[in-house]
Amino acid sequence: MSKTAILEIDGNRHEFPVLVGTENEVAIDIDKLRSATGAITLDPGYKNSGSCKSEITFLDGEEGILRYRGYSIEELAEKADFLEVSYLLIFGELPTAKQLEQFETDIRKYTLVNEEMKNIIDGFPKNAHPMGVLSCLTSALTAFNPKSVNVDSEKDMYEAVCKTMGKFLVIATWTYRKSMGFPLNYYDNTKGYVENFMRLMFELPTGPYTPDPTIVAALDKLFILHADHEQNCSTSTVRMVGSSHAGLFASISAGVSALWGPLHGGANQAVLEMLEEIQKNGGDADKYLAKAKDKNDPFRLMGFGHRVYKNFDPRAKIIKKAADEVLATLGVNDPILNIAKKLEEAALEDEYFKSRNLYPNVDFYSGIIYRALGIPTDMFTVLFAIGRLPGWIAQWKEMRVNKEPIGRPRQVYVGSPLRDFVPFEKR
Ligand code: CMC
């Protein structure tokens, strides 16, 4: 029997349908709330609000479960590669060998970025933050690929998906090359996607470059772990922008901006900066733990806590192991890692963190790997964006296919009531 929820306002009873998801998550459908009662709900930060029904990612914060299209993140990270997972997220099923080959071929068709885009990147100062540059360049792709705004054409949309996968990787790495003063280079269609990332970043015209396969495999895994995370801030932004029928590039560009913030993807940069600061100030982890607990101090332990995960972040577990492997492969003995370990141990034992269910999140260890690979700190969030790209595309596509209405929240107005205009001389 279908469940209902009863709401009583001013003595009037109203019934609302209750939806139950695949994994028994319960949601009260308030679609008719305002028309039936005149009231709206108020939920700053959307802690209790579902914005859509989705078939893409399942996340159980209490149990520490993350699944893409029903497959556990642990199994995908172990057995699949990033493009396979991208296909799974975007098209709903694991690809056959033939489907994957076709997808890769179609992406390769679009890995060349218009040379005029270089004029845009040249307009930025060398020290511009790469996330700002990336957001701008992603949006600019629309100008060079105007058919990508035909959001009702399935063919144009498929092309936009493949173009985004192909070109985003290139422009993302260009942001780094620009900051280093290196010549901008090109995707090599004879090489794999993640191998291309390493080449695009580090290959110089002065000599050959072959990325270490262990490193490529670790990065591939990191990208998989970042690939989707249901309705987080940047993904909700992508869906929201797309809901106005804006094109894919414009929507992804907005997602990049949302991801940039230190409470979201920008936390991986913030973690490393925090660890460096602790190291510079003598390595006293306890002092920073005390600062994080002090309500008069705005400092937060970056890389700790999550809106949804309240026991552990399953991605952090896998990344921690990958970090150990990468550091061993590279023979790196990084004192920053010791500080991270001390901080983690102390926080996990601390009553403040325990009582608030604050555990290390995905960003706590990813930065250590990136640092070991020689990736500059302000590029860390760009790597998060490369990983998250298929998730953004999948969520945007689902929103379009489901013909979701334009996103337009309401508000409770608490400002001044109507008042008379006051001329300058009387203010
Ligand atoms: N350090 C110290 N205290 C914290 C932290 C932290 N990192 N995170 C939360 N708290 C406290 C917070 O002060 C509050 O305490 P009280 O109940 O006494 O007021 C309580 O824990 C609940 O925090 P909240 O801010 O209400 O929780 P939220 O769900 O709104 O925020 C969060 C989640 C991730 C924004 C927050 O934990 C945070 O700022 N963490 C640090 C930034 C970070 O690592 N972000 C990456 C998130 S994972 C990557 C991604 O998916 O974006």
mmCIF file of N, CA and C in Angstrom, residues 10-114:
data_model
loop_
_atom_site.group_PDB
_atom_site.id
_atom_site.type_symbol
_atom_site.label_atom_id
_atom_site.label_comp_id
_atom_site.label_asym_id
_atom_site.label_seq_id
_atom_site.Cartn_x
_atom_site.Cartn_y
_atom_site.Cartn_z
ATOM 1 N N ASP A 10 -3.215 25.372 10.219
ATOM 2 C CA ASP A 10 -4.426 26.127 10.586
ATOM 3 C C ASP A 10 -5.656 25.226 10.679
ATOM 4 N N GLY A 11 -5.458 24.052 11.264
ATOM 5 C CA GLY A 11 -6.596 23.142 11.464
ATOM 6 C C GLY A 11 -6.997 22.365 10.214
ATOM 7 N N ASN A 12 -6.336 22.621 9.065
ATOM 8 C CA ASN A 12 -6.686 21.875 7.846
ATOM 9 C C ASN A 12 -5.664 20.758 7.616
ATOM 10 N N ARG A 13 -6.203 19.570 7.337
ATOM 11 C CA ARG A 13 -5.332 18.406 7.099
ATOM 12 C C ARG A 13 -5.077 18.223 5.608
ATOM 13 N N HIS A 14 -3.826 17.992 5.270
ATOM 14 C CA HIS A 14 -3.487 17.763 3.858
ATOM 15 C C HIS A 14 -2.677 16.475 3.763
ATOM 16 N N GLU A 15 -2.931 15.730 2.696
ATOM 17 C CA GLU A 15 -2.188 14.483 2.495
ATOM 18 C C GLU A 15 -1.219 14.638 1.353
ATOM 19 N N PHE A 16 -0.010 14.109 1.542
ATOM 20 C CA PHE A 16 0.993 14.159 0.474
ATOM 21 C C PHE A 16 1.541 12.763 0.226
ATOM 22 N N PRO A 17 1.776 12.438 -1.053
ATOM 23 C CA PRO A 17 2.309 11.096 -1.336
ATOM 24 C C PRO A 17 3.728 10.942 -0.789
ATOM 25 N N VAL A 18 4.051 9.732 -0.417
ATOM 26 C CA VAL A 18 5.410 9.432 0.054
ATOM 27 C C VAL A 18 6.064 8.486 -0.956
ATOM 28 N N LEU A 19 7.223 8.901 -1.445
ATOM 29 C CA LEU A 19 7.958 8.062 -2.410
ATOM 30 C C LEU A 19 9.015 7.267 -1.661
ATOM 31 N N VAL A 20 9.237 6.041 -2.134
ATOM 32 C CA VAL A 20 10.318 5.246 -1.545
ATOM 33 C C VAL A 20 11.276 4.861 -2.666
ATOM 34 N N GLY A 21 12.548 5.222 -2.491
ATOM 35 C CA GLY A 21 13.553 4.935 -3.531
ATOM 36 C C GLY A 21 13.991 3.481 -3.496
ATOM 37 N N THR A 22 14.851 3.110 -4.455
ATOM 38 C CA THR A 22 15.327 1.722 -4.575
ATOM 39 C C THR A 22 15.906 1.208 -3.266
ATOM 40 N N GLU A 23 16.616 2.060 -2.562
ATOM 41 C CA GLU A 23 17.288 1.629 -1.337
ATOM 42 C C GLU A 23 16.516 2.079 -0.094
ATOM 43 N N ASN A 24 15.199 2.239 -0.283
ATOM 44 C CA ASN A 24 14.285 2.567 0.825
ATOM 45 C C ASN A 24 14.456 3.956 1.417
ATOM 46 N N GLU A 25 15.009 4.892 0.665
ATOM 47 C CA GLU A 25 15.021 6.270 1.152
ATOM 48 C C GLU A 25 13.604 6.810 0.972
ATOM 49 N N VAL A 26 13.135 7.493 1.986
ATOM 50 C CA VAL A 26 11.745 7.960 1.996
ATOM 51 C C VAL A 26 11.698 9.461 1.713
ATOM 52 N N ALA A 27 10.819 9.863 0.823
ATOM 53 C CA ALA A 27 10.691 11.293 0.498
ATOM 54 C C ALA A 27 9.220 11.685 0.431
ATOM 55 N N ILE A 28 8.893 12.803 1.048
ATOM 56 C CA ILE A 28 7.517 13.311 0.962
ATOM 57 C C ILE A 28 7.437 14.187 -0.288
ATOM 58 N N ASP A 29 6.537 13.836 -1.180
ATOM 59 C CA ASP A 29 6.398 14.588 -2.438
ATOM 60 C C ASP A 29 5.525 15.820 -2.167
ATOM 61 N N ILE A 30 6.163 17.006 -2.149
ATOM 62 C CA ILE A 30 5.427 18.228 -1.804
ATOM 63 C C ILE A 30 5.137 19.080 -3.044
ATOM 64 N N ASP A 31 5.117 18.411 -4.195
ATOM 65 C CA ASP A 31 4.880 19.124 -5.448
ATOM 66 C C ASP A 31 3.633 20.022 -5.374
ATOM 67 N N LYS A 32 2.591 19.538 -4.675
ATOM 68 C CA LYS A 32 1.331 20.300 -4.625
ATOM 69 C C LYS A 32 1.189 21.110 -3.327
ATOM 70 N N LEU A 33 2.261 21.205 -2.552
ATOM 71 C CA LEU A 33 2.167 21.845 -1.231
ATOM 72 C C LEU A 33 1.643 23.283 -1.304
ATOM 73 N N ARG A 34 2.239 24.086 -2.169
ATOM 74 C CA ARG A 34 1.876 25.503 -2.185
ATOM 75 C C ARG A 34 0.477 25.690 -2.740
ATOM 76 N N SER A 35 0.163 24.945 -3.812
ATOM 77 C CA SER A 35 -1.178 25.132 -4.376
ATOM 78 C C SER A 35 -2.241 24.632 -3.395
ATOM 79 N N ALA A 36 -1.920 23.609 -2.585
ATOM 80 C CA ALA A 36 -2.923 23.071 -1.651
ATOM 81 C C ALA A 36 -3.009 23.886 -0.363
ATOM 82 N N THR A 37 -1.858 24.429 0.109
ATOM 83 C CA THR A 37 -1.864 25.038 1.443
ATOM 84 C C THR A 37 -1.467 26.513 1.453
ATOM 85 N N GLY A 38 -0.849 26.994 0.373
ATOM 86 C CA GLY A 38 -0.328 28.368 0.353
ATOM 87 C C GLY A 38 1.030 28.479 0.997
ATOM 88 N N ALA A 39 1.506 27.399 1.610
ATOM 89 C CA ALA A 39 2.799 27.452 2.314
ATOM 90 C C ALA A 39 3.910 26.858 1.450
ATOM 91 N N ILE A 40 5.136 27.241 1.776
ATOM 92 C CA ILE A 40 6.298 26.600 1.160
ATOM 93 C C ILE A 40 7.141 25.985 2.278
ATOM 94 N N THR A 41 8.179 25.238 1.910
ATOM 95 C CA THR A 41 9.094 24.722 2.931
ATOM 96 C C THR A 41 10.319 25.640 2.981
ATOM 97 N N LEU A 42 10.987 25.659 4.109
ATOM 98 C CA LEU A 42 12.214 26.461 4.229
ATOM 99 C C LEU A 42 13.332 25.518 4.655
ATOM 100 N N ASP A 43 14.382 25.426 3.834
ATOM 101 C CA ASP A 43 15.433 24.447 4.095
ATOM 102 C C ASP A 43 16.778 24.954 3.594
ATOM 103 N N PRO A 44 17.351 25.987 4.278
ATOM 104 C CA PRO A 44 18.627 26.537 3.809
ATOM 105 C C PRO A 44 19.698 25.442 3.733
ATOM 106 N N GLY A 45 20.448 25.456 2.664
ATOM 107 C CA GLY A 45 21.482 24.428 2.484
ATOM 108 C C GLY A 45 20.904 23.105 2.003
ATOM 109 N N TYR A 46 19.598 23.067 1.795
ATOM 110 C CA TYR A 46 18.916 21.862 1.260
ATOM 111 C C TYR A 46 19.259 20.594 2.031
ATOM 112 N N LYS A 47 19.382 20.716 3.372
ATOM 113 C CA LYS A 47 19.785 19.534 4.134
ATOM 114 C C LYS A 47 18.712 18.456 4.109
ATOM 115 N N ASN A 48 17.463 18.853 3.868
ATOM 116 C CA ASN A 48 16.358 17.883 3.899
ATOM 117 C C ASN A 48 15.599 17.819 2.585
ATOM 118 N N SER A 49 16.135 18.441 1.543
ATOM 119 C CA SER A 49 15.348 18.533 0.314
ATOM 120 C C SER A 49 15.977 17.746 -0.824
ATOM 121 N N GLY A 50 15.165 16.921 -1.452
ATOM 122 C CA GLY A 50 15.600 16.260 -2.678
ATOM 123 C C GLY A 50 15.219 17.157 -3.845
ATOM 124 N N SER A 51 16.130 17.334 -4.800
ATOM 125 C CA SER A 51 15.809 18.214 -5.926
ATOM 126 C C SER A 51 15.354 17.423 -7.144
ATOM 127 N N CYS A 52 15.574 16.112 -7.135
ATOM 128 C CA CYS A 52 15.216 15.322 -8.323
ATOM 129 C C CYS A 52 15.171 13.843 -7.945
ATOM 130 N N LYS A 53 14.595 13.053 -8.871
ATOM 131 C CA LYS A 53 14.767 11.599 -8.780
ATOM 132 C C LYS A 53 15.928 11.283 -9.703
ATOM 133 N N SER A 54 16.821 10.416 -9.290
ATOM 134 C CA SER A 54 17.977 10.136 -10.146
ATOM 135 C C SER A 54 18.318 8.657 -10.127
ATOM 136 N N GLU A 55 18.782 8.162 -11.265
ATOM 137 C CA GLU A 55 19.164 6.740 -11.369
ATOM 138 C C GLU A 55 20.674 6.579 -11.393
ATOM 139 N N ILE A 56 21.407 7.678 -11.148
ATOM 140 C CA ILE A 56 22.845 7.620 -11.417
ATOM 141 C C ILE A 56 23.661 7.097 -10.226
ATOM 142 N N THR A 57 23.579 7.794 -9.111
ATOM 143 C CA THR A 57 24.472 7.470 -7.990
ATOM 144 C C THR A 57 23.689 7.247 -6.715
ATOM 145 N N PHE A 58 24.066 6.208 -5.973
ATOM 146 C CA PHE A 58 23.466 5.982 -4.662
ATOM 147 C C PHE A 58 24.535 6.179 -3.597
ATOM 148 N N LEU A 59 24.139 6.915 -2.577
ATOM 149 C CA LEU A 59 25.080 7.256 -1.515
ATOM 150 C C LEU A 59 24.357 7.079 -0.181
ATOM 151 N N ASP A 60 24.944 6.301 0.707
ATOM 152 C CA ASP A 60 24.372 6.163 2.047
ATOM 153 C C ASP A 60 25.418 6.665 3.033
ATOM 154 N N GLY A 61 25.157 7.857 3.555
ATOM 155 C CA GLY A 61 26.134 8.525 4.413
ATOM 156 C C GLY A 61 26.350 7.816 5.733
ATOM 157 N N GLU A 62 25.313 7.152 6.249
ATOM 158 C CA GLU A 62 25.443 6.469 7.537
ATOM 159 C C GLU A 62 26.294 5.209 7.386
ATOM 160 N N GLU A 63 26.079 4.499 6.282
ATOM 161 C CA GLU A 63 26.794 3.229 6.072
ATOM 162 C C GLU A 63 28.097 3.408 5.289
ATOM 163 N N GLY A 64 28.339 4.622 4.770
ATOM 164 C CA GLY A 64 29.553 4.839 3.982
ATOM 165 C C GLY A 64 29.514 4.092 2.651
ATOM 166 N N ILE A 65 28.343 4.130 1.991
ATOM 167 C CA ILE A 65 28.190 3.412 0.706
ATOM 168 C C ILE A 65 28.142 4.416 -0.440
ATOM 169 N N LEU A 66 28.877 4.108 -1.505
ATOM 170 C CA LEU A 66 28.807 4.908 -2.731
ATOM 171 C C LEU A 66 28.756 3.950 -3.909
ATOM 172 N N ARG A 67 27.725 4.101 -4.743
ATOM 173 C CA ARG A 67 27.583 3.237 -5.926
ATOM 174 C C ARG A 67 27.242 4.078 -7.137
ATOM 175 N N TYR A 68 27.856 3.746 -8.271
ATOM 176 C CA TYR A 68 27.467 4.366 -9.539
ATOM 177 C C TYR A 68 26.596 3.367 -10.300
ATOM 178 N N ARG A 69 25.395 3.742 -10.635
ATOM 179 C CA ARG A 69 24.486 2.882 -11.409
ATOM 180 C C ARG A 69 24.391 1.482 -10.790
ATOM 181 N N GLY A 70 24.470 1.406 -9.468
ATOM 182 C CA GLY A 70 24.320 0.124 -8.771
ATOM 183 C C GLY A 70 25.628 -0.605 -8.504
ATOM 184 N N TYR A 71 26.733 -0.169 -9.102
ATOM 185 C CA TYR A 71 28.020 -0.843 -8.883
ATOM 186 C C TYR A 71 28.793 -0.149 -7.765
ATOM 187 N N SER A 72 29.376 -0.949 -6.862
ATOM 188 C CA SER A 72 30.066 -0.334 -5.712
ATOM 189 C C SER A 72 31.334 0.380 -6.176
ATOM 190 N N ILE A 73 31.626 1.481 -5.504
ATOM 191 C CA ILE A 73 32.800 2.287 -5.857
ATOM 192 C C ILE A 73 34.076 1.469 -5.671
ATOM 193 N N GLU A 74 34.059 0.565 -4.678
ATOM 194 C CA GLU A 74 35.257 -0.239 -4.418
ATOM 195 C C GLU A 74 35.541 -1.137 -5.630
ATOM 196 N N GLU A 75 34.454 -1.764 -6.164
ATOM 197 C CA GLU A 75 34.645 -2.673 -7.299
ATOM 198 C C GLU A 75 35.033 -1.909 -8.564
ATOM 199 N N LEU A 76 34.393 -0.757 -8.765
ATOM 200 C CA LEU A 76 34.712 0.026 -9.972
ATOM 201 C C LEU A 76 36.160 0.506 -9.932
ATOM 202 N N ALA A 77 36.590 0.987 -8.756
ATOM 203 C CA ALA A 77 37.963 1.495 -8.640
ATOM 204 C C ALA A 77 38.975 0.378 -8.890
ATOM 205 N N GLU A 78 38.594 -0.829 -8.541
ATOM 206 C CA GLU A 78 39.498 -1.974 -8.664
ATOM 207 C C GLU A 78 39.516 -2.523 -10.093
ATOM 208 N N LYS A 79 38.306 -2.586 -10.716
ATOM 209 C CA LYS A 79 38.195 -3.383 -11.950
ATOM 210 C C LYS A 79 37.955 -2.604 -13.234
ATOM 211 N N ALA A 80 37.543 -1.346 -13.122
ATOM 212 C CA ALA A 80 37.200 -0.618 -14.353
ATOM 213 C C ALA A 80 38.196 0.509 -14.579
ATOM 214 N N ASP A 81 38.161 1.101 -15.776
ATOM 215 C CA ASP A 81 38.974 2.300 -15.943
ATOM 216 C C ASP A 81 38.061 3.525 -16.102
ATOM 217 N N PHE A 82 38.707 4.700 -16.110
ATOM 218 C CA PHE A 82 37.947 5.940 -16.008
ATOM 219 C C PHE A 82 36.962 6.129 -17.171
ATOM 220 N N LEU A 83 37.383 5.806 -18.387
ATOM 221 C CA LEU A 83 36.460 6.014 -19.515
ATOM 222 C C LEU A 83 35.297 5.028 -19.470
ATOM 223 N N GLU A 84 35.578 3.830 -18.973
ATOM 224 C CA GLU A 84 34.517 2.829 -18.815
ATOM 225 C C GLU A 84 33.480 3.336 -17.799
ATOM 226 N N VAL A 85 33.991 3.887 -16.695
ATOM 227 C CA VAL A 85 33.108 4.422 -15.650
ATOM 228 C C VAL A 85 32.358 5.658 -16.186
ATOM 229 N N SER A 86 33.049 6.460 -17.005
ATOM 230 C CA SER A 86 32.392 7.635 -17.591
ATOM 231 C C SER A 86 31.210 7.179 -18.447
ATOM 232 N N TYR A 87 31.441 6.149 -19.264
ATOM 233 C CA TYR A 87 30.374 5.610 -20.116
ATOM 234 C C TYR A 87 29.218 5.122 -19.235
ATOM 235 N N LEU A 88 29.566 4.374 -18.192
ATOM 236 C CA LEU A 88 28.550 3.837 -17.281
ATOM 237 C C LEU A 88 27.687 4.966 -16.714
ATOM 238 N N LEU A 89 28.353 6.024 -16.235
ATOM 239 C CA LEU A 89 27.608 7.130 -15.627
ATOM 240 C C LEU A 89 26.725 7.826 -16.659
ATOM 241 N N ILE A 90 27.293 8.087 -17.833
ATOM 242 C CA ILE A 90 26.582 8.908 -18.828
ATOM 243 C C ILE A 90 25.470 8.114 -19.518
ATOM 244 N N PHE A 91 25.758 6.835 -19.835
ATOM 245 C CA PHE A 91 24.779 6.077 -20.633
ATOM 246 C C PHE A 91 24.031 4.994 -19.845
ATOM 247 N N GLY A 92 24.407 4.777 -18.597
ATOM 248 C CA GLY A 92 23.580 3.935 -17.729
ATOM 249 C C GLY A 92 24.032 2.504 -17.560
ATOM 250 N N GLU A 93 24.836 1.964 -18.480
ATOM 251 C CA GLU A 93 25.288 0.573 -18.375
ATOM 252 C C GLU A 93 26.788 0.504 -18.617
ATOM 253 N N LEU A 94 27.413 -0.535 -18.083
ATOM 254 C CA LEU A 94 28.826 -0.768 -18.417
ATOM 255 C C LEU A 94 28.898 -1.034 -19.912
ATOM 256 N N PRO A 95 29.875 -0.449 -20.608
ATOM 257 C CA PRO A 95 29.929 -0.643 -22.065
ATOM 258 C C PRO A 95 30.460 -2.028 -22.433
ATOM 259 N N THR A 96 30.003 -2.540 -23.580
ATOM 260 C CA THR A 96 30.674 -3.713 -24.155
ATOM 261 C C THR A 96 32.004 -3.185 -24.704
ATOM 262 N N ALA A 97 32.889 -4.106 -25.079
ATOM 263 C CA ALA A 97 34.187 -3.680 -25.621
ATOM 264 C C ALA A 97 33.970 -2.790 -26.849
ATOM 265 N N LYS A 98 32.961 -3.163 -27.676
ATOM 266 C CA LYS A 98 32.708 -2.413 -28.912
ATOM 267 C C LYS A 98 32.173 -0.995 -28.595
ATOM 268 N N GLN A 99 31.264 -0.944 -27.627
ATOM 269 C CA GLN A 99 30.699 0.371 -27.244
ATOM 270 C C GLN A 99 31.786 1.292 -26.690
ATOM 271 N N LEU A 100 32.675 0.709 -25.898
ATOM 272 C CA LEU A 100 33.737 1.530 -25.309
ATOM 273 C C LEU A 100 34.685 2.044 -26.399
ATOM 274 N N GLU A 101 35.001 1.152 -27.347
ATOM 275 C CA GLU A 101 35.892 1.539 -28.449
ATOM 276 C C GLU A 101 35.266 2.691 -29.239
ATOM 277 N N GLN A 102 33.932 2.577 -29.498
ATOM 278 C CA GLN A 102 33.233 3.623 -30.245
ATOM 279 C C GLN A 102 33.263 4.956 -29.477
ATOM 280 N N PHE A 103 33.010 4.864 -28.174
ATOM 281 C CA PHE A 103 33.010 6.066 -27.330
ATOM 282 C C PHE A 103 34.394 6.729 -27.370
ATOM 283 N N GLU A 104 35.430 5.913 -27.238
ATOM 284 C CA GLU A 104 36.795 6.467 -27.258
ATOM 285 C C GLU A 104 37.106 7.086 -28.613
ATOM 286 N N THR A 105 36.644 6.413 -29.683
ATOM 287 C CA THR A 105 36.872 6.946 -31.035
ATOM 288 C C THR A 105 36.158 8.282 -31.178
ATOM 289 N N ASP A 106 34.935 8.348 -30.677
ATOM 290 C CA ASP A 106 34.163 9.587 -30.807
ATOM 291 C C ASP A 106 34.776 10.722 -29.975
ATOM 292 N N ILE A 107 35.322 10.388 -28.825
ATOM 293 C CA ILE A 107 35.995 11.426 -28.019
ATOM 294 C C ILE A 107 37.236 11.918 -28.770
ATOM 295 N N ARG A 108 37.988 10.969 -29.333
ATOM 296 C CA ARG A 108 39.233 11.329 -30.040
ATOM 297 C C ARG A 108 38.982 12.274 -31.216
ATOM 298 N N LYS A 109 37.785 12.175 -31.815
ATOM 299 C CA LYS A 109 37.455 13.072 -32.944
ATOM 300 C C LYS A 109 37.519 14.538 -32.516
ATOM 301 N N TYR A 110 37.330 14.767 -31.219
ATOM 302 C CA TYR A 110 37.147 16.148 -30.753
ATOM 303 C C TYR A 110 38.222 16.609 -29.781
ATOM 304 N N THR A 111 39.377 15.961 -29.808
ATOM 305 C CA THR A 111 40.388 16.339 -28.813
ATOM 306 C C THR A 111 41.167 17.595 -29.216
ATOM 307 N N LEU A 112 40.989 18.017 -30.476
ATOM 308 C CA LEU A 112 41.667 19.244 -30.904
ATOM 309 C C LEU A 112 40.863 20.458 -30.422
ATOM 310 N N VAL A 113 41.558 21.405 -29.819
ATOM 311 C CA VAL A 113 40.891 22.619 -29.344
ATOM 312 C C VAL A 113 41.222 23.745 -30.320
ATOM 313 N N ASN A 114 40.218 24.528 -30.668
ATOM 314 C CA ASN A 114 40.422 25.614 -31.638
ATOM 315 C C ASN A 114 41.616 26.495 -31.230
#
